[in-house]
Amino acid sequence: MSPVYLGIAAALAIALLLFLVMKVKLPAFVALLLVALVTALATGMPPQEVLPTMIEGMGSTLGNVALLVGLGAMLGAIIEQTGGAHVLAARFTARLGKERVGPALLLASAVIAIPIFFDVAFIILVPIMFSFARAAGHRSPVYVGVPIAGLMVFIHNLVPPHPGVTGSSTLLGADIGLVTVVGLLISIPVGVLAYVTGKVITSRRDFPLDPMVRARFDGSDTTPDERADGGAPAAVLGARSDAGHGGVATATRTATVTRTTPGPGAVLTMVLLPILMISVGTVGGLLLEEGSSAANVVSLIGQPGLALLLAVALAMYVLGVRHGWGREDIGSVMDRSLAPAAIVVFVTGAGGVFARVLTDTGIGDSVSGMLVDAGVPILVLAFLLASVFKVAQGSGTVATLTSAGLIQGTVSGGDYSSIQVVLIVLAIGCGSVALAHINDSGFWIASRFLGLSVADGLRTWTVIATVLGWAGMLLVGLLWLIVS
């Protein structure tokens, strides 16, 4: 099919998706699957290949997302329900003052985002964001969560060792160390902009929260015997009466269980443990010889799934059992955490289906080919290609690698300095951040865990991602002018 037809098909598919979700109020999971089906058939995919393609897109996405989101939600629930997030919020508030809590957490999230995938890091921080927002007197976690989400996804797309920017650096022959340094330097002013932009976005209107998230944020999703003193665990008294055949109570048993609050050091250890394990795997992979026994062991240690699994297992004991929680009680807390996580997992999987259809039908290649033939300057071309792929299929990593592959020949055949090649890589990264919308897994993770509707997710996540992506591109452009 012609590139023009494919481009129109992509635009109509995205418009239909937005219409079904925002106007028809169709569940996002169903809407994504329906639009993927219609798009596949409209662009000429053989009917017998449509469902296998959709299944492959769902499976490849869920294989990673389900594991990380499920374990991350469990770890977050343990930290929150045992009072750990409350303790951290109280400690930071006492030390920094309410007016500095937001910037302090934003800085901490930036550090965490360097070695950790956005999805994992954001989910780990959710209960802490909730407690920090309450401690600072905010009406909603959105005020704290929006700038954090924006900055973390920006770092994920521009700073190695994340897969997209590392892969594009390799394809284009860029110095990864230099990419890291320049990417971090750009992230500093972008972080300030994220804080300012987040305040502007969240101050312009109130954001109604999903009832489940509202109950969790307000602390009304737990019973009085589970929480006391603003969220910290308290002594739990329970009584049970067993009635005989005649309806008279024949036995009464009263049990007293004392629950203590974990210390901030223990809570921080549980948060930092998976981060440190993944960091060990990342650094070890760069320093050790590939294929060696040491490299293989370090690689296993650094797997996000293993890191989160170990953190969850330790948190059950360190934050739960040691402080008076029974194994059944802490298990119930973990089970309940999977209910909201399941929504995120399935919607993200449906987004993967839509992304696979857009990729396999050739829509992305067709649109990018038109830009390559138009003679656009290399830096702008890199940014636009990544933006097009980001809008078309959602994954920043796929957008980055695909864009780098398309311009690889142009870059290798051009007379570009090492710093210019680095800036081209970073321009691609900025393009993979901007214009993120409902086919982006990050959109669903941020909006669902913060309790936002689809429309409010577009007003927050899409706006701040676009602002940061374009601002980063402007900074890259200024550096290009300086070094050229």
GROMACS .gro file of C-alpha atoms in nm:
model
  484
    1MET     CA    1   0.000   0.000   0.000
    2SER     CA    2   0.106   0.360  -0.058
    3PRO     CA    3   0.283   0.554   0.220
    4VAL     CA    4   0.005   0.815   0.208
    5TYR     CA    5  -0.263   0.553   0.271
    6LEU     CA    6  -0.065   0.402   0.560
    7GLY     CA    7  -0.010   0.745   0.713
    8ILE     CA    8  -0.382   0.821   0.695
    9ALA     CA    9  -0.459   0.478   0.842
   10ALA     CA   10  -0.230   0.549   1.138
   11ALA     CA   11  -0.393   0.886   1.204
   12LEU     CA   12  -0.744   0.739   1.181
   13ALA     CA   13  -0.652   0.448   1.408
   14ILE     CA   14  -0.525   0.678   1.681
   15ALA     CA   15  -0.828   0.908   1.641
   16LEU     CA   16  -1.067   0.610   1.664
   17LEU     CA   17  -0.889   0.484   1.973
   18LEU     CA   18  -0.919   0.820   2.145
   19PHE     CA   19  -1.288   0.843   2.048
   20LEU     CA   20  -1.375   0.496   2.181
   21VAL     CA   21  -1.199   0.550   2.512
   22MET     CA   22  -1.286   0.914   2.582
   23LYS     CA   23  -1.631   0.955   2.424
   24VAL     CA   24  -1.784   0.608   2.403
   25LYS     CA   25  -1.629   0.523   2.743
   26LEU     CA   26  -1.529   0.180   2.619
   27PRO     CA   27  -1.277   0.009   2.849
   28ALA     CA   28  -0.928   0.078   2.722
   29PHE     CA   29  -0.848  -0.294   2.706
   30VAL     CA   30  -1.137  -0.363   2.468
   31ALA     CA   31  -1.085  -0.042   2.267
   32LEU     CA   32  -0.719  -0.118   2.201
   33LEU     CA   33  -0.797  -0.470   2.082
   34LEU     CA   34  -1.081  -0.355   1.855
   35VAL     CA   35  -0.876  -0.077   1.695
   36ALA     CA   36  -0.582  -0.313   1.646
   37LEU     CA   37  -0.814  -0.560   1.470
   38VAL     CA   38  -0.968  -0.294   1.244
   39THR     CA   39  -0.628  -0.142   1.161
   40ALA     CA   40  -0.479  -0.478   1.069
   41LEU     CA   41  -0.764  -0.557   0.830
   42ALA     CA   42  -0.777  -0.204   0.683
   43THR     CA   43  -0.405  -0.209   0.599
   44GLY     CA   44  -0.416  -0.537   0.413
   45MET     CA   45  -0.290  -0.786   0.669
   46PRO     CA   46  -0.405  -1.136   0.566
   47PRO     CA   47  -0.705  -1.235   0.782
   48GLN     CA   48  -0.540  -1.558   0.894
   49GLU     CA   49  -0.244  -1.360   1.034
   50VAL     CA   50  -0.442  -1.100   1.230
   51LEU     CA   51  -0.514  -1.295   1.548
   52PRO     CA   52  -0.169  -1.463   1.563
   53THR     CA   53  -0.014  -1.115   1.534
   54MET     CA   54  -0.236  -0.984   1.813
   55ILE     CA   55  -0.158  -1.280   2.035
   56GLU     CA   56   0.214  -1.236   1.972
   57GLY     CA   57   0.189  -0.868   2.061
   58MET     CA   58   0.001  -0.947   2.381
   59GLY     CA   59   0.238  -1.226   2.483
   60SER     CA   60   0.562  -1.038   2.419
   61THR     CA   61   0.436  -0.745   2.624
   62LEU     CA   62   0.287  -0.938   2.915
   63GLY     CA   63   0.590  -1.162   2.955
   64ASN     CA   64   0.785  -0.877   3.111
   65VAL     CA   65   0.519  -0.635   3.230
   66ALA     CA   66   0.310  -0.884   3.431
   67LEU     CA   67   0.609  -1.003   3.632
   68LEU     CA   68   0.745  -0.658   3.711
   69VAL     CA   69   0.412  -0.487   3.775
   70GLY     CA   70   0.286  -0.770   3.996
   71LEU     CA   71   0.598  -0.790   4.213
   72GLY     CA   72   0.635  -0.413   4.223
   73ALA     CA   73   0.275  -0.371   4.336
   74MET     CA   74   0.328  -0.630   4.611
   75LEU     CA   75   0.644  -0.458   4.736
   76GLY     CA   76   0.468  -0.124   4.732
   77ALA     CA   77   0.169  -0.263   4.924
   78ILE     CA   78   0.393  -0.410   5.196
   79ILE     CA   79   0.578  -0.080   5.235
   80GLU     CA   80   0.254   0.114   5.250
   81GLN     CA   81   0.038  -0.113   5.469
   82THR     CA   82   0.307  -0.178   5.730
   83GLY     CA   83   0.347   0.197   5.777
   84GLY     CA   84   0.684   0.217   5.603
   85ALA     CA   85   0.584   0.488   5.358
   86HIS     CA   86   0.429   0.684   5.644
   87VAL     CA   87   0.755   0.666   5.838
   88LEU     CA   88   0.962   0.788   5.543
   89ALA     CA   89   0.722   1.074   5.474
   90ALA     CA   90   0.726   1.182   5.838
   91ARG     CA   91   1.105   1.167   5.854
   92PHE     CA   92   1.158   1.362   5.532
   93THR     CA   93   0.893   1.618   5.629
   94ALA     CA   94   1.049   1.671   5.971
   95ARG     CA   95   1.397   1.711   5.825
   96LEU     CA   96   1.318   1.914   5.511
   97GLY     CA   97   0.992   2.090   5.584
   98LYS     CA   98   0.671   2.049   5.386
   99GLU     CA   99   0.773   2.297   5.118
  100ARG     CA  100   1.080   2.090   5.021
  101VAL     CA  101   0.925   1.742   5.021
  102GLY     CA  102   0.827   1.754   4.652
  103PRO     CA  103   1.166   1.864   4.515
  104ALA     CA  104   1.350   1.620   4.743
  105LEU     CA  105   1.145   1.324   4.619
  106LEU     CA  106   1.185   1.444   4.259
  107LEU     CA  107   1.563   1.443   4.302
  108ALA     CA  108   1.555   1.099   4.462
  109SER     CA  109   1.339   0.964   4.180
  110ALA     CA  110   1.587   1.099   3.924
  111VAL     CA  111   1.872   0.910   4.088
  112ILE     CA  112   1.662   0.593   4.104
  113ALA     CA  113   1.563   0.629   3.737
  114ILE     CA  114   1.923   0.612   3.613
  115PRO     CA  115   1.974   0.236   3.657
  116ILE     CA  116   1.611   0.122   3.684
  117PHE     CA  117   1.344   0.086   3.416
  118PHE     CA  118   1.073   0.349   3.448
  119ASP     CA  119   0.795   0.096   3.510
  120VAL     CA  120   0.969  -0.071   3.803
  121ALA     CA  121   1.101   0.248   3.964
  122PHE     CA  122   0.770   0.432   3.942
  123ILE     CA  123   0.572   0.144   4.091
  124ILE     CA  124   0.817   0.114   4.380
  125LEU     CA  125   0.780   0.485   4.452
  126VAL     CA  126   0.398   0.497   4.436
  127PRO     CA  127   0.328   0.433   4.808
  128ILE     CA  128   0.599   0.680   4.905
  129MET     CA  129   0.452   0.940   4.669
  130PHE     CA  130   0.114   0.888   4.834
  131SER     CA  131   0.252   0.940   5.183
  132PHE     CA  132   0.466   1.238   5.079
  133ALA     CA  133   0.165   1.401   4.913
  134ARG     CA  134  -0.041   1.353   5.230
  135ALA     CA  135   0.241   1.485   5.448
  136ALA     CA  136   0.274   1.794   5.229
  137GLY     CA  137  -0.099   1.860   5.256
  138HIS     CA  138  -0.188   1.787   4.893
  139ARG     CA  139  -0.541   1.680   4.800
  140SER     CA  140  -0.415   1.419   4.556
  141PRO     CA  141  -0.098   1.219   4.471
  142VAL     CA  142  -0.112   1.375   4.125
  143TYR     CA  143   0.064   1.689   4.252
  144VAL     CA  144   0.371   1.488   4.345
  145GLY     CA  145   0.347   1.207   4.089
  146VAL     CA  146   0.319   1.401   3.762
  147PRO     CA  147   0.664   1.572   3.766
  148ILE     CA  148   0.823   1.252   3.896
  149ALA     CA  149   0.672   1.047   3.613
  150GLY     CA  150   0.783   1.300   3.351
  151LEU     CA  151   1.143   1.327   3.469
  152MET     CA  152   1.185   0.953   3.522
  153VAL     CA  153   1.067   0.864   3.171
  154PHE     CA  154   1.293   1.138   3.026
  155ILE     CA  155   1.596   0.987   3.199
  156HIS     CA  156   1.488   0.638   3.092
  157ASN     CA  157   1.502   0.744   2.727
  158LEU     CA  158   1.820   0.957   2.733
  159VAL     CA  159   2.063   0.809   2.984
  160PRO     CA  160   2.244   0.474   2.948
  161PRO     CA  161   2.231   0.194   3.050
  162HIS     CA  162   1.867   0.187   2.944
  163PRO     CA  163   1.819  -0.030   2.635
  164GLY     CA  164   1.694   0.227   2.383
  165VAL     CA  165   1.967   0.486   2.419
  166THR     CA  166   2.235   0.221   2.466
  167GLY     CA  167   2.126   0.042   2.148
  168SER     CA  168   2.108   0.362   1.942
  169SER     CA  169   2.454   0.461   2.068
  170THR     CA  170   2.589   0.129   1.947
  171LEU     CA  171   2.417   0.153   1.609
  172LEU     CA  172   2.545   0.504   1.545
  173GLY     CA  173   2.891   0.448   1.692
  174ALA     CA  174   2.850   0.701   1.974
  175ASP     CA  175   3.065   0.701   2.287
  176ILE     CA  176   2.831   0.563   2.554
  177GLY     CA  177   3.025   0.733   2.834
  178LEU     CA  178   2.989   1.068   2.660
  179VAL     CA  179   2.621   1.002   2.594
  180THR     CA  180   2.577   0.935   2.967
  181VAL     CA  181   2.753   1.254   3.074
  182VAL     CA  182   2.572   1.480   2.828
  183GLY     CA  183   2.240   1.306   2.893
  184LEU     CA  184   2.273   1.364   3.268
  185LEU     CA  185   2.373   1.728   3.215
  186ILE     CA  186   2.064   1.786   3.001
  187SER     CA  187   1.849   1.612   3.261
  188ILE     CA  188   1.937   1.874   3.524
  189PRO     CA  189   1.758   2.172   3.364
  190VAL     CA  190   1.488   1.936   3.238
  191GLY     CA  191   1.433   1.824   3.598
  192VAL     CA  192   1.375   2.185   3.705
  193LEU     CA  193   1.136   2.225   3.413
  194ALA     CA  194   0.954   1.905   3.515
  195TYR     CA  195   0.894   2.046   3.863
  196VAL     CA  196   0.769   2.381   3.729
  197THR     CA  197   0.556   2.223   3.455
  198GLY     CA  198   0.406   1.976   3.700
  199LYS     CA  199   0.301   2.260   3.930
  200VAL     CA  200   0.145   2.451   3.642
  201ILE     CA  201  -0.046   2.147   3.513
  202THR     CA  202  -0.178   2.036   3.850
  203SER     CA  203  -0.269   2.384   3.975
  204ARG     CA  204  -0.500   2.464   3.684
  205ARG     CA  205  -0.772   2.217   3.777
  206ASP     CA  206  -0.872   1.943   4.018
  207PHE     CA  207  -0.819   1.586   3.905
  208PRO     CA  208  -1.091   1.343   4.018
  209LEU     CA  209  -0.933   1.015   4.122
  210ASP     CA  210  -1.043   0.661   4.060
  211PRO     CA  211  -1.243   0.554   4.371
  212MET     CA  212  -0.998   0.273   4.451
  213VAL     CA  213  -0.699   0.509   4.438
  214ARG     CA  214  -0.891   0.779   4.628
  215ALA     CA  215  -0.968   0.531   4.905
  216ARG     CA  216  -0.606   0.423   4.917
  217PHE     CA  217  -0.478   0.781   4.922
  218ASP     CA  218  -0.722   0.884   5.195
  219GLY     CA  219  -0.643   0.572   5.395
  220SER     CA  220  -1.003   0.451   5.387
  221ASP     CA  221  -0.921   0.122   5.219
  222THR     CA  222  -0.795  -0.023   5.547
  223THR     CA  223  -0.993  -0.109   5.854
  224PRO     CA  224  -0.948   0.083   6.181
  225ASP     CA  225  -0.774  -0.212   6.340
  226GLU     CA  226  -0.516  -0.216   6.061
  227ARG     CA  227  -0.427   0.153   6.078
  228ALA     CA  228  -0.398   0.420   6.339
  229ASP     CA  229  -0.216   0.749   6.388
  230GLY     CA  230  -0.233   0.863   6.027
  231GLY     CA  231  -0.144   0.532   5.871
  232ALA     CA  232   0.100   0.373   6.116
  233PRO     CA  233   0.010   0.023   6.237
  234ALA     CA  234  -0.135  -0.012   6.585
  235ALA     CA  235  -0.228  -0.285   6.830
  236VAL     CA  236  -0.500  -0.508   6.690
  237LEU     CA  237  -0.756  -0.664   6.917
  238GLY     CA  238  -0.984  -0.935   6.784
  239ALA     CA  239  -1.257  -1.142   6.943
  240ARG     CA  240  -1.449  -1.438   6.809
  241SER     CA  241  -1.759  -1.605   6.957
  242ASP     CA  242  -1.865  -1.955   6.870
  243ALA     CA  243  -2.234  -2.030   6.919
  244GLY     CA  244  -2.370  -2.368   7.014
  245HIS     CA  245  -2.674  -2.538   6.865
  246GLY     CA  246  -2.901  -2.344   7.097
  247GLY     CA  247  -2.765  -2.009   6.987
  248VAL     CA  248  -2.580  -1.948   7.317
  249ALA     CA  249  -2.217  -1.848   7.306
  250THR     CA  250  -2.022  -2.142   7.435
  251ALA     CA  251  -1.668  -2.016   7.383
  252THR     CA  252  -1.499  -1.681   7.348
  253ARG     CA  253  -1.136  -1.625   7.250
  254THR     CA  254  -0.964  -1.289   7.257
  255ALA     CA  255  -0.624  -1.252   7.090
  256THR     CA  256  -0.399  -0.952   7.113
  257VAL     CA  257  -0.152  -0.888   6.836
  258THR     CA  258   0.089  -0.597   6.873
  259ARG     CA  259   0.218  -0.448   6.552
  260THR     CA  260   0.513  -0.212   6.554
  261THR     CA  261   0.619   0.030   6.285
  262PRO     CA  262   0.936  -0.049   6.086
  263GLY     CA  263   1.217   0.202   6.104
  264PRO     CA  264   1.305   0.428   5.810
  265GLY     CA  265   1.636   0.246   5.761
  266ALA     CA  266   1.463  -0.087   5.706
  267VAL     CA  267   1.215   0.070   5.466
  268LEU     CA  268   1.489   0.240   5.264
  269THR     CA  269   1.679  -0.087   5.248
  270MET     CA  270   1.378  -0.262   5.096
  271VAL     CA  271   1.337   0.018   4.840
  272LEU     CA  272   1.706   0.035   4.752
  273LEU     CA  273   1.775  -0.341   4.744
  274PRO     CA  274   1.628  -0.406   4.396
  275ILE     CA  275   1.786  -0.083   4.271
  276LEU     CA  276   2.129  -0.188   4.396
  277MET     CA  277   2.092  -0.540   4.253
  278ILE     CA  278   1.995  -0.408   3.910
  279SER     CA  279   2.280  -0.155   3.927
  280VAL     CA  280   2.527  -0.434   4.004
  281GLY     CA  281   2.404  -0.623   3.699
  282THR     CA  282   2.432  -0.316   3.477
  283VAL     CA  283   2.780  -0.212   3.588
  284GLY     CA  284   2.904  -0.569   3.594
  285GLY     CA  285   2.784  -0.623   3.239
  286LEU     CA  286   2.996  -0.329   3.125
  287LEU     CA  287   3.310  -0.424   3.318
  288LEU     CA  288   3.320  -0.802   3.298
  289GLU     CA  289   3.401  -1.012   2.996
  290GLU     CA  290   3.088  -1.118   2.817
  291GLY     CA  291   3.012  -1.489   2.861
  292SER     CA  292   3.239  -1.535   3.163
  293SER     CA  293   3.111  -1.705   3.478
  294ALA     CA  294   3.130  -1.382   3.675
  295ALA     CA  295   2.938  -1.194   3.407
  296ASN     CA  296   2.667  -1.459   3.401
  297VAL     CA  297   2.626  -1.449   3.780
  298VAL     CA  298   2.615  -1.070   3.784
  299SER     CA  299   2.364  -1.075   3.500
  300LEU     CA  300   2.136  -1.301   3.705
  301ILE     CA  301   2.166  -1.078   4.011
  302GLY     CA  302   2.077  -0.774   3.802
  303GLN     CA  303   1.759  -0.915   3.649
  304PRO     CA  304   1.472  -0.683   3.756
  305GLY     CA  305   1.237  -0.975   3.812
  306LEU     CA  306   1.477  -1.152   4.048
  307ALA     CA  307   1.563  -0.828   4.226
  308LEU     CA  308   1.198  -0.751   4.293
  309LEU     CA  309   1.119  -1.110   4.394
  310LEU     CA  310   1.399  -1.107   4.653
  311ALA     CA  311   1.293  -0.765   4.778
  312VAL     CA  312   0.932  -0.883   4.820
  313ALA     CA  313   1.039  -1.197   5.006
  314LEU     CA  314   1.264  -1.000   5.242
  315ALA     CA  315   1.006  -0.725   5.292
  316MET     CA  316   0.751  -0.983   5.405
  317TYR     CA  317   0.981  -1.068   5.696
  318VAL     CA  318   1.172  -0.745   5.761
  319LEU     CA  319   0.871  -0.511   5.743
  320GLY     CA  320   0.594  -0.757   5.819
  321VAL     CA  321   0.663  -1.065   6.030
  322ARG     CA  322   0.928  -0.893   6.244
  323HIS     CA  323   0.677  -0.623   6.334
  324GLY     CA  324   0.385  -0.840   6.436
  325TRP     CA  325   0.220  -0.923   6.104
  326GLY     CA  326   0.112  -1.283   6.062
  327ARG     CA  327   0.204  -1.461   5.742
  328GLU     CA  328  -0.163  -1.484   5.648
  329ASP     CA  329  -0.213  -1.111   5.711
  330ILE     CA  330   0.083  -1.002   5.502
  331GLY     CA  331  -0.019  -1.247   5.230
  332SER     CA  332  -0.364  -1.088   5.223
  333VAL     CA  333  -0.206  -0.745   5.179
  334MET     CA  334  -0.006  -0.874   4.883
  335ASP     CA  335  -0.308  -1.044   4.726
  336ARG     CA  336  -0.515  -0.725   4.746
  337SER     CA  337  -0.240  -0.530   4.570
  338LEU     CA  338  -0.286  -0.742   4.256
  339ALA     CA  339  -0.637  -0.611   4.186
  340PRO     CA  340  -0.530  -0.265   4.060
  341ALA     CA  341  -0.211  -0.411   3.915
  342ALA     CA  342  -0.413  -0.652   3.699
  343ILE     CA  343  -0.584  -0.360   3.525
  344VAL     CA  344  -0.249  -0.207   3.440
  345VAL     CA  345  -0.114  -0.538   3.314
  346PHE     CA  346  -0.404  -0.616   3.080
  347VAL     CA  347  -0.432  -0.265   2.938
  348THR     CA  348  -0.057  -0.257   2.880
  349GLY     CA  349  -0.079  -0.592   2.704
  350ALA     CA  350  -0.353  -0.458   2.477
  351GLY     CA  351  -0.129  -0.161   2.403
  352GLY     CA  352   0.136  -0.411   2.296
  353VAL     CA  353  -0.115  -0.567   2.057
  354PHE     CA  354  -0.186  -0.230   1.897
  355ALA     CA  355   0.185  -0.152   1.874
  356ARG     CA  356   0.261  -0.487   1.705
  357VAL     CA  357  -0.011  -0.433   1.446
  358LEU     CA  358   0.119  -0.086   1.362
  359THR     CA  359   0.469  -0.223   1.324
  360ASP     CA  360   0.385  -0.536   1.124
  361THR     CA  361   0.158  -0.351   0.881
  362GLY     CA  362   0.448  -0.124   0.784
  363ILE     CA  363   0.284   0.200   0.898
  364GLY     CA  364   0.590   0.320   1.091
  365ASP     CA  365   0.836   0.240   0.812
  366SER     CA  366   0.617   0.413   0.556
  367VAL     CA  367   0.583   0.739   0.748
  368SER     CA  368   0.952   0.754   0.839
  369GLY     CA  369   1.051   0.685   0.477
  370MET     CA  370   0.866   0.997   0.366
  371LEU     CA  371   1.065   1.207   0.616
  372VAL     CA  372   1.397   1.058   0.505
  373ASP     CA  373   1.322   1.141   0.140
  374ALA     CA  374   1.228   1.501   0.225
  375GLY     CA  375   1.587   1.606   0.301
  376VAL     CA  376   1.525   1.715   0.662
  377PRO     CA  377   1.843   1.818   0.860
  378ILE     CA  378   1.996   1.523   1.043
  379LEU     CA  379   1.932   1.644   1.399
  380VAL     CA  380   1.569   1.738   1.326
  381LEU     CA  381   1.525   1.419   1.124
  382ALA     CA  382   1.644   1.207   1.418
  383PHE     CA  383   1.397   1.379   1.651
  384LEU     CA  384   1.103   1.361   1.409
  385LEU     CA  385   1.157   0.997   1.321
  386ALA     CA  386   1.158   0.898   1.688
  387SER     CA  387   0.848   1.111   1.749
  388VAL     CA  388   0.664   0.945   1.460
  389PHE     CA  389   0.747   0.597   1.582
  390LYS     CA  390   0.659   0.693   1.939
  391VAL     CA  391   0.315   0.816   1.834
  392ALA     CA  392   0.259   0.519   1.604
  393GLN     CA  393   0.353   0.230   1.831
  394GLY     CA  394   0.408   0.359   2.184
  395SER     CA  395   0.739   0.204   2.287
  396GLY     CA  396   1.020   0.454   2.341
  397THR     CA  397   1.278   0.178   2.308
  398VAL     CA  398   1.138   0.059   1.975
  399ALA     CA  399   1.111   0.419   1.851
  400THR     CA  400   1.473   0.485   1.946
  401LEU     CA  401   1.622   0.174   1.790
  402THR     CA  402   1.415   0.197   1.473
  403SER     CA  403   1.504   0.563   1.418
  404ALA     CA  404   1.872   0.494   1.475
  405GLY     CA  405   1.860   0.211   1.225
  406LEU     CA  406   1.701   0.431   0.960
  407ILE     CA  407   1.965   0.705   0.985
  408GLN     CA  408   2.261   0.475   1.052
  409GLY     CA  409   2.385   0.496   0.696
  410THR     CA  410   2.350   0.874   0.686
  411VAL     CA  411   2.544   0.919   1.011
  412SER     CA  412   2.822   0.672   0.924
  413GLY     CA  413   2.862   0.831   0.581
  414GLY     CA  414   2.862   1.188   0.714
  415ASP     CA  415   3.150   1.390   0.852
  416TYR     CA  416   3.024   1.422   1.210
  417SER     CA  417   3.237   1.470   1.520
  418SER     CA  418   3.200   1.241   1.821
  419ILE     CA  419   3.002   1.501   2.015
  420GLN     CA  420   2.771   1.557   1.717
  421VAL     CA  421   2.697   1.185   1.699
  422VAL     CA  422   2.620   1.193   2.072
  423LEU     CA  423   2.378   1.480   2.016
  424ILE     CA  424   2.207   1.288   1.735
  425VAL     CA  425   2.157   0.997   1.975
  426LEU     CA  426   2.011   1.231   2.238
  427ALA     CA  427   1.784   1.396   1.979
  428ILE     CA  428   1.642   1.051   1.907
  429GLY     CA  429   1.591   1.001   2.281
  430CYS     CA  430   1.402   1.331   2.311
  431GLY     CA  431   1.178   1.234   2.021
  432SER     CA  432   1.096   0.906   2.191
  433VAL     CA  433   0.970   1.099   2.495
  434ALA     CA  434   0.751   1.360   2.327
  435LEU     CA  435   0.387   1.306   2.229
  436ALA     CA  436   0.344   0.993   2.444
  437HIS     CA  437  -0.020   0.892   2.459
  438ILE     CA  438  -0.252   0.599   2.515
  439ASN     CA  439  -0.053   0.334   2.328
  440ASP     CA  440   0.241   0.395   2.562
  441SER     CA  441   0.269   0.155   2.857
  442GLY     CA  442   0.408   0.439   3.069
  443PHE     CA  443   0.085   0.632   3.012
  444TRP     CA  444  -0.121   0.353   3.167
  445ILE     CA  445   0.117   0.284   3.453
  446ALA     CA  446   0.136   0.651   3.555
  447SER     CA  447  -0.232   0.730   3.503
  448ARG     CA  448  -0.373   0.413   3.662
  449PHE     CA  449  -0.147   0.411   3.968
  450LEU     CA  450  -0.215   0.783   4.022
  451GLY     CA  451  -0.588   0.724   3.975
  452LEU     CA  452  -0.632   0.944   3.667
  453SER     CA  453  -0.893   0.903   3.395
  454VAL     CA  454  -0.781   0.867   3.034
  455ALA     CA  455  -0.863   1.232   2.961
  456ASP     CA  456  -0.670   1.350   3.267
  457GLY     CA  457  -0.384   1.120   3.175
  458LEU     CA  458  -0.360   1.301   2.842
  459ARG     CA  459  -0.376   1.637   3.021
  460THR     CA  460  -0.090   1.541   3.251
  461TRP     CA  461   0.132   1.260   3.118
  462THR     CA  462   0.110   1.357   2.751
  463VAL     CA  463   0.157   1.728   2.823
  464ILE     CA  464   0.457   1.694   3.053
  465ALA     CA  465   0.622   1.429   2.831
  466THR     CA  466   0.583   1.654   2.527
  467VAL     CA  467   0.712   1.962   2.711
  468LEU     CA  468   1.018   1.776   2.840
  469GLY     CA  469   1.086   1.606   2.506
  470TRP     CA  470   1.074   1.932   2.311
  471ALA     CA  471   1.271   2.119   2.578
  472GLY     CA  472   1.538   1.850   2.569
  473MET     CA  473   1.551   1.881   2.191
  474LEU     CA  474   1.599   2.258   2.219
  475LEU     CA  475   1.890   2.203   2.456
  476VAL     CA  476   2.040   1.946   2.219
  477GLY     CA  477   1.998   2.194   1.933
  478LEU     CA  478   2.175   2.468   2.128
  479LEU     CA  479   2.466   2.233   2.201
  480TRP     CA  480   2.476   2.141   1.831
  481LEU     CA  481   2.515   2.508   1.739
  482ILE     CA  482   2.792   2.549   1.996
  483VAL     CA  483   2.999   2.249   1.884
  484SER     CA  484   2.943   2.290   1.509
   0.00000   0.00000   0.00000
